[in-house]
XYZ file of N, CA, C and O in Angstrom:
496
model
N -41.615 11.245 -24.987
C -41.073 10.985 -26.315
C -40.531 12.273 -26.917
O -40.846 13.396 -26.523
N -39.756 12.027 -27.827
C -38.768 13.299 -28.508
C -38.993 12.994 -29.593
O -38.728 11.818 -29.841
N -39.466 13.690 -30.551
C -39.385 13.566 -31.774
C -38.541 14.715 -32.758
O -38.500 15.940 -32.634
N -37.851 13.771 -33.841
C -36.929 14.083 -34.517
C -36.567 14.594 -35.919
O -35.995 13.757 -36.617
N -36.795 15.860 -36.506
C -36.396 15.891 -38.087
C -35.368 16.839 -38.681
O -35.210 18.043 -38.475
N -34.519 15.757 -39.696
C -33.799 16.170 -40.146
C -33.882 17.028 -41.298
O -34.972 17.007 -41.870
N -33.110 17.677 -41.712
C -33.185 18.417 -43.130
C -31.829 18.740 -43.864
O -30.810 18.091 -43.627
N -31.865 19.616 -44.628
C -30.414 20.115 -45.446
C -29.323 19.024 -46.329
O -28.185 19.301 -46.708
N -30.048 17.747 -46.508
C -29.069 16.994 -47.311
C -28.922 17.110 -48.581
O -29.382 18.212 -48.882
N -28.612 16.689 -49.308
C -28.108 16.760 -50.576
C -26.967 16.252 -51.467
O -26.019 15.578 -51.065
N -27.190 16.682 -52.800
C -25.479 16.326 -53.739
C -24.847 17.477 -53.694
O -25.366 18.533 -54.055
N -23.592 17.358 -53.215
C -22.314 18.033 -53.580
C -20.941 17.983 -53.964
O -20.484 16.866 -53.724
N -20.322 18.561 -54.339
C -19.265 18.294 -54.885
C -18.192 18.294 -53.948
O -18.261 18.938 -52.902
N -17.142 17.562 -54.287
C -15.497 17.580 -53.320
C -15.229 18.744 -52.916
O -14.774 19.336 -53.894
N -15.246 19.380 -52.089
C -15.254 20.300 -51.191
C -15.984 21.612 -51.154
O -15.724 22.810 -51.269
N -16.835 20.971 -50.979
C -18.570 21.840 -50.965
C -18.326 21.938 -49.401
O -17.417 21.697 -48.606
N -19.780 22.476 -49.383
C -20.301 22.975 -47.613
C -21.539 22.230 -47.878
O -21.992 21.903 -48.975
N -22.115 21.965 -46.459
C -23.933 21.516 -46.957
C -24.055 21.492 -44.894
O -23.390 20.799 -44.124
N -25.147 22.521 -44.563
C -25.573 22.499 -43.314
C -26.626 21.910 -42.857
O -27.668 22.512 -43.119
N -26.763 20.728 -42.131
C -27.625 19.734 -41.986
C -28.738 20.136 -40.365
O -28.268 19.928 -39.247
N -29.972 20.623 -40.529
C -30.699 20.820 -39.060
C -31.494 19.450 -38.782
O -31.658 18.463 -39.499
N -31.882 19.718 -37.614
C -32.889 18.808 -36.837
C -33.518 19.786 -36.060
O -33.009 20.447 -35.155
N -34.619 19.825 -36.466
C -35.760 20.022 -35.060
C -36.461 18.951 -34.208
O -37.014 17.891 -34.503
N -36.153 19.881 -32.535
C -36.729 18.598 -31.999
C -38.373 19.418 -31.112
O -38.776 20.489 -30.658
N -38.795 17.982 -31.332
C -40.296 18.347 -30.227
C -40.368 17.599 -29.658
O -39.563 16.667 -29.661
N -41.512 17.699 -28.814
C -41.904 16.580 -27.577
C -41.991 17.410 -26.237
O -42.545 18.455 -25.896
N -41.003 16.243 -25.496
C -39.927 16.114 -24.395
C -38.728 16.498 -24.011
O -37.958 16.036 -23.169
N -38.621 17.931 -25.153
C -37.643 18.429 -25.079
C -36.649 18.540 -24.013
O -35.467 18.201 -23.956
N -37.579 19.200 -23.040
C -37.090 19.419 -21.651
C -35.905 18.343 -20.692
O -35.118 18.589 -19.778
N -36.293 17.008 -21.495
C -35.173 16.034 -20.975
C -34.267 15.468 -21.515
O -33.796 14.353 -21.289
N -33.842 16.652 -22.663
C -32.538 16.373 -23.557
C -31.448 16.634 -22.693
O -31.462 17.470 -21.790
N -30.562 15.940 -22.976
C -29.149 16.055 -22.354
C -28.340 16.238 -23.293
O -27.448 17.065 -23.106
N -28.398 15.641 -24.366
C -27.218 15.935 -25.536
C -27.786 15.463 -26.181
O -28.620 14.612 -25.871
N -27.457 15.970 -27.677
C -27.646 15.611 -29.237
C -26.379 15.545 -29.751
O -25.344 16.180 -29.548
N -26.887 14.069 -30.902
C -25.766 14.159 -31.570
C -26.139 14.001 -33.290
O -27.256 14.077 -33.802
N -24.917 13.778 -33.923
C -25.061 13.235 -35.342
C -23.805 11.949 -35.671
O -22.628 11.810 -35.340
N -24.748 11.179 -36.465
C -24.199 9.805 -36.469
C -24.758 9.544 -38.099
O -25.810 9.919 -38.617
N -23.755 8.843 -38.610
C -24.196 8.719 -40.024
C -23.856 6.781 -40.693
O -23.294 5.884 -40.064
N -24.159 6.748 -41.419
C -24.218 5.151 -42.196
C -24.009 5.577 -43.964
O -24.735 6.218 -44.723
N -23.183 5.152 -44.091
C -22.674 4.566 -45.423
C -22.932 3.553 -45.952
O -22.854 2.593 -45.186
N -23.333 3.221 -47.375
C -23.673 1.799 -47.966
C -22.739 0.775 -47.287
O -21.552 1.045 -47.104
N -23.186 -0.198 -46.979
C -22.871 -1.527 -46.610
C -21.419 -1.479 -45.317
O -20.420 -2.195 -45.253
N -21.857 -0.361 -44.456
C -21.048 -0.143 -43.882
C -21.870 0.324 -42.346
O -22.872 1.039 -42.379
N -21.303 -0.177 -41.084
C -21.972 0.232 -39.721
C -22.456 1.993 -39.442
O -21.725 2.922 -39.784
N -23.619 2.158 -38.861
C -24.011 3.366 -38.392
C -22.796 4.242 -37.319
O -22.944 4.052 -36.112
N -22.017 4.866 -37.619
C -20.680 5.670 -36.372
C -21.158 7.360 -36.394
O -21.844 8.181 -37.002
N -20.472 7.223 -35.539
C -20.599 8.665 -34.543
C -19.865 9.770 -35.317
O -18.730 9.552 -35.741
N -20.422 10.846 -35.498
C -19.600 11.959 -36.448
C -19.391 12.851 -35.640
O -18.279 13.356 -35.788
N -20.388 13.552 -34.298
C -20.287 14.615 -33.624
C -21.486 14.928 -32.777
O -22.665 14.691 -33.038
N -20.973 15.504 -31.713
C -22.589 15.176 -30.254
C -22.003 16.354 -29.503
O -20.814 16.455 -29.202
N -22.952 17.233 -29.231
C -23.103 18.668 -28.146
C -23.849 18.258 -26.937
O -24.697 17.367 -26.911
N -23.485 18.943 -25.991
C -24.441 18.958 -24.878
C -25.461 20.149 -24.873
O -25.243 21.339 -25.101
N -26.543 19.564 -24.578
C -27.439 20.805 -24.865
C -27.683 21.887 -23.907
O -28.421 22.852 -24.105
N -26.788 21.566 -22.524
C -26.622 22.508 -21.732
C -25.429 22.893 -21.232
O -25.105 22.073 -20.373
N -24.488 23.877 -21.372
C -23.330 23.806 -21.812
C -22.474 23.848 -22.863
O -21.270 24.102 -22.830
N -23.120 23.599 -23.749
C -22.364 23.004 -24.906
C -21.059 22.604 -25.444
O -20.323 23.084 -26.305
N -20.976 21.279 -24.451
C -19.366 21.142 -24.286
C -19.727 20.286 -25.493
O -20.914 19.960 -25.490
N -18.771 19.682 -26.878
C -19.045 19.081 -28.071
C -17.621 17.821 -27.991
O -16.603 17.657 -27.319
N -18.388 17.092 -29.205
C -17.369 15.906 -29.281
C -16.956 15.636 -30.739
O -17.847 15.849 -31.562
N -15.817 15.223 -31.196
C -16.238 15.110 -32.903
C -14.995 14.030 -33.352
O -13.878 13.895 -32.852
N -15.617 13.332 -34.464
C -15.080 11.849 -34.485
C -13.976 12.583 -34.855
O -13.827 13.788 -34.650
N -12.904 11.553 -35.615
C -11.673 12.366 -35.593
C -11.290 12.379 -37.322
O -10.180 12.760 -37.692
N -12.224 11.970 -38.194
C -12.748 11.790 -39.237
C -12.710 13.170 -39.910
O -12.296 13.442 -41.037
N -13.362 14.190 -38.741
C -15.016 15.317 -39.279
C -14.238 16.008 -38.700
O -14.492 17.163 -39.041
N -12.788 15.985 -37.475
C -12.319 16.954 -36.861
C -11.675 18.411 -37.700
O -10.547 18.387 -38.193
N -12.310 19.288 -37.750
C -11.555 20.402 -38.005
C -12.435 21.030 -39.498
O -12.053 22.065 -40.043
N -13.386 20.393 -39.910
C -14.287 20.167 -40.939
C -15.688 20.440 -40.823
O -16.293 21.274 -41.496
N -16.224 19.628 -39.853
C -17.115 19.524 -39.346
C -17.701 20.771 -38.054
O -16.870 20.747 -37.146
N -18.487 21.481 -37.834
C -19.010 22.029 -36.611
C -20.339 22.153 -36.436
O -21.140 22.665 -37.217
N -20.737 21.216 -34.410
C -21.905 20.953 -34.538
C -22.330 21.888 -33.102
O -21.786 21.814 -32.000
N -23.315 22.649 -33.457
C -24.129 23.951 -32.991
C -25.409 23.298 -32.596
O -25.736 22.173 -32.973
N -26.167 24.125 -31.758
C -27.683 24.123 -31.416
C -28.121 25.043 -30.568
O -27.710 25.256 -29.427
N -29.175 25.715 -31.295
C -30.068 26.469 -30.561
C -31.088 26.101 -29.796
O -32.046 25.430 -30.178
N -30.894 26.564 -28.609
C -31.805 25.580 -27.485
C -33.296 26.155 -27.803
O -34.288 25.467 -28.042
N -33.218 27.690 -27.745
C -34.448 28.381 -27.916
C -35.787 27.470 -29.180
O -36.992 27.224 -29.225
N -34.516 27.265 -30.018
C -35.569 27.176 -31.152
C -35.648 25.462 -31.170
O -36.279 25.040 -32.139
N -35.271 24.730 -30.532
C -34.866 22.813 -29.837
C -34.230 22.557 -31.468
O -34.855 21.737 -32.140
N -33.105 23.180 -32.069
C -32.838 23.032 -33.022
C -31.219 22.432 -33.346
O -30.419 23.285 -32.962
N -30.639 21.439 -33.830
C -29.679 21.195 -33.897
C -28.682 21.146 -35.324
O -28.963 20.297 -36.170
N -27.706 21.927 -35.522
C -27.122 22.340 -36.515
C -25.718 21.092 -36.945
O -25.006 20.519 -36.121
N -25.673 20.983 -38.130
C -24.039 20.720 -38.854
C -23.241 21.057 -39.706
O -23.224 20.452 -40.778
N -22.462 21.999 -39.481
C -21.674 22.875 -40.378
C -21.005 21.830 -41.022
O -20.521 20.942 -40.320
N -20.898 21.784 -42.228
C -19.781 20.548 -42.880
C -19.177 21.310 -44.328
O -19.826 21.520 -45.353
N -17.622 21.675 -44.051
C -17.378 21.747 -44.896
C -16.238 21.005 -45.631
O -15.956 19.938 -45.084
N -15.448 21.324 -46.828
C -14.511 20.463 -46.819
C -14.832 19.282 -47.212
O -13.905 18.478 -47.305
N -16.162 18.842 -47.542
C -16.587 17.711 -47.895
C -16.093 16.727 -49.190
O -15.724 17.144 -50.287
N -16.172 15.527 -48.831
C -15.488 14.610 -49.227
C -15.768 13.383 -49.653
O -16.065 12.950 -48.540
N -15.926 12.413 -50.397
C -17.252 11.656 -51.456
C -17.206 10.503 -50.164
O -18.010 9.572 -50.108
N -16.049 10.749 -49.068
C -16.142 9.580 -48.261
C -17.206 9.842 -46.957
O -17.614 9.122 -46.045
N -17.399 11.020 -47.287
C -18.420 11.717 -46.162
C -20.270 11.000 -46.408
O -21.276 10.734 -45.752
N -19.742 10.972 -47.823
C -21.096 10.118 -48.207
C -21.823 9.308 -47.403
O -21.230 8.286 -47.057
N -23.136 9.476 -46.922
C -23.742 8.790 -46.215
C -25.333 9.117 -46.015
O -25.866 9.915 -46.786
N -26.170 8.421 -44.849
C -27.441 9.076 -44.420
C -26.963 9.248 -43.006
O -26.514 8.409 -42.225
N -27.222 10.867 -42.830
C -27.069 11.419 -41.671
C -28.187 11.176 -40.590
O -29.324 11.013 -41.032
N -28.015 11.135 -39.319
C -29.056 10.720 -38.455
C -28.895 11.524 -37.303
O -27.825 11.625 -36.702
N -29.912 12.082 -36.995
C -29.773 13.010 -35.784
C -30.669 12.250 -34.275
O -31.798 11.762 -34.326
N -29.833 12.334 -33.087
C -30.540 11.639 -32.350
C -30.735 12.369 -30.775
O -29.799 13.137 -30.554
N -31.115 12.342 -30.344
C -31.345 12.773 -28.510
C -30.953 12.182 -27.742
O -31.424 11.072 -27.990
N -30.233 12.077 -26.695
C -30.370 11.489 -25.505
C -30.870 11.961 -24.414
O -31.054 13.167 -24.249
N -31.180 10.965 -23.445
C -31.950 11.952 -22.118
C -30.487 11.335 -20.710
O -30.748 11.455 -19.513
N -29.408 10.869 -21.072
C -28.891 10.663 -20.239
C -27.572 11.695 -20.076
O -27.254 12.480 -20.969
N -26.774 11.559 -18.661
C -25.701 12.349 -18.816
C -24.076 11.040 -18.965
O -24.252 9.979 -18.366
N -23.249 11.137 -19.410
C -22.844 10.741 -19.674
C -21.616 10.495 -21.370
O -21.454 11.570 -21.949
N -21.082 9.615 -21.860
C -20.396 9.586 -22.906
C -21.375 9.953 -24.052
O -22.519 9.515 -24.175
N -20.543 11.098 -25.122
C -21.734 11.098 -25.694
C -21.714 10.607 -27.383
O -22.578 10.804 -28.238
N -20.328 9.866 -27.504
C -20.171 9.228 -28.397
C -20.962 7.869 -28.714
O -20.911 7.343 -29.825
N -21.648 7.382 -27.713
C -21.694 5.870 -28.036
C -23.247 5.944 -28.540
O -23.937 6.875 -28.127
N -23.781 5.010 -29.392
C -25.370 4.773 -29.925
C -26.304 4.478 -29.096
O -27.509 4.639 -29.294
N -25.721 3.974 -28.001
C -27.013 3.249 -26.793
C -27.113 4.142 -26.129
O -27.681 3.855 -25.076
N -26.741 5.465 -26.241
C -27.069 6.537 -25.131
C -28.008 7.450 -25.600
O -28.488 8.378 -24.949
N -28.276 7.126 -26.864
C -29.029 7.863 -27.385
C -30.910 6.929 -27.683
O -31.200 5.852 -28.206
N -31.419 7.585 -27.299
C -33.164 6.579 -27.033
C -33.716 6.876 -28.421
O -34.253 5.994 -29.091
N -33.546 8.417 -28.942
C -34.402 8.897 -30.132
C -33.865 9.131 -31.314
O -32.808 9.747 -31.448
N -34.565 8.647 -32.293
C -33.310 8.787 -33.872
C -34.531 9.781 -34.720
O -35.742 9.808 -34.503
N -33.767 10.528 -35.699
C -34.514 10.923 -36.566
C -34.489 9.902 -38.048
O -33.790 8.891 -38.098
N -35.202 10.271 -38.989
C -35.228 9.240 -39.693
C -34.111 9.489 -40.791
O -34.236 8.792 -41.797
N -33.343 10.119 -40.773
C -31.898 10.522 -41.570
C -32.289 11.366 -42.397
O -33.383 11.925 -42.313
N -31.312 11.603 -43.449
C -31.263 12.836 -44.860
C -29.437 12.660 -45.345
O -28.358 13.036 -44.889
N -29.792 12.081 -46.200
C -28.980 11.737 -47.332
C -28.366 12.717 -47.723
O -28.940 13.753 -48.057
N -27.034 12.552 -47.751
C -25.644 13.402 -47.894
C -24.912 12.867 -49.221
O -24.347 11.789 -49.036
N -24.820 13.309 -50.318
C -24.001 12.677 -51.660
C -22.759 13.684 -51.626
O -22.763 14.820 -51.151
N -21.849 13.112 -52.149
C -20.550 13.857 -52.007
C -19.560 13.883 -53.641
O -18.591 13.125 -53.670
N -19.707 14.328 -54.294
C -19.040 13.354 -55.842
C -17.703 14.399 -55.782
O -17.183 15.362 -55.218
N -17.589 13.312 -56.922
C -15.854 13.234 -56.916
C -15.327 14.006 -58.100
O -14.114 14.086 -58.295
């Protein structure tokens, strides 16, 4: 098992910064990639941005592209989200998750472990 916590959310204003971590424990050892995936009121859970944790080749929706940058320190099993540029549509609960497989690293079913989110406000 991998266990998951998020931190760094908050209210900010239209083009603020706000850097979002996760620490992970456990089972570290059989991470393959992390990502971040977020949910908006009354709207589906999607993919914002996912690193490989060895390598760190990265992926990023096309939303968050150029805005967004997602980092991790392996040493410390820690996973970072630079977000700046932010935007009231960015609004959401952020969710940080693990996978233990290799493969696409956009999609939700590849991922086994969720953290329990941290709330991102964005005003206008």
């Amino acid at each position: 098992q991998v266990q998951l916590v998020e931190s760094g959310g908050g209210l900010v204003q239209t083009g603020g910064s706000l850097r979002l971590s996760c620490g992970a424990s456990g089972r570290t050892f059989s991470i393959q990639a992390m990502g971040w995936f977020r949910q908006a009121p009354g709207k589906e859970r999607e993919f914002v941005a996912a690193i490989r944790w060895f390598g760190g080749r990265d992926a990023y929706a096309d939303s968050v592209k150029g805005r967004f940058t997602i980092s991790r320190d392996n040493a410390k099993n820690t996973l970072y989200l630079q977000m700046n540029s932010l935007k009231p549509e960015d609004t959401a609960v952020y969710y940080c998750a693990a996978s233990e497989v290799i493969g696409t690293m956009t999609f939700q079913n590849r991922y086994a472990y969720w953290g329990q989110g941290t709330q991102v406000t964005v005003s206008s």
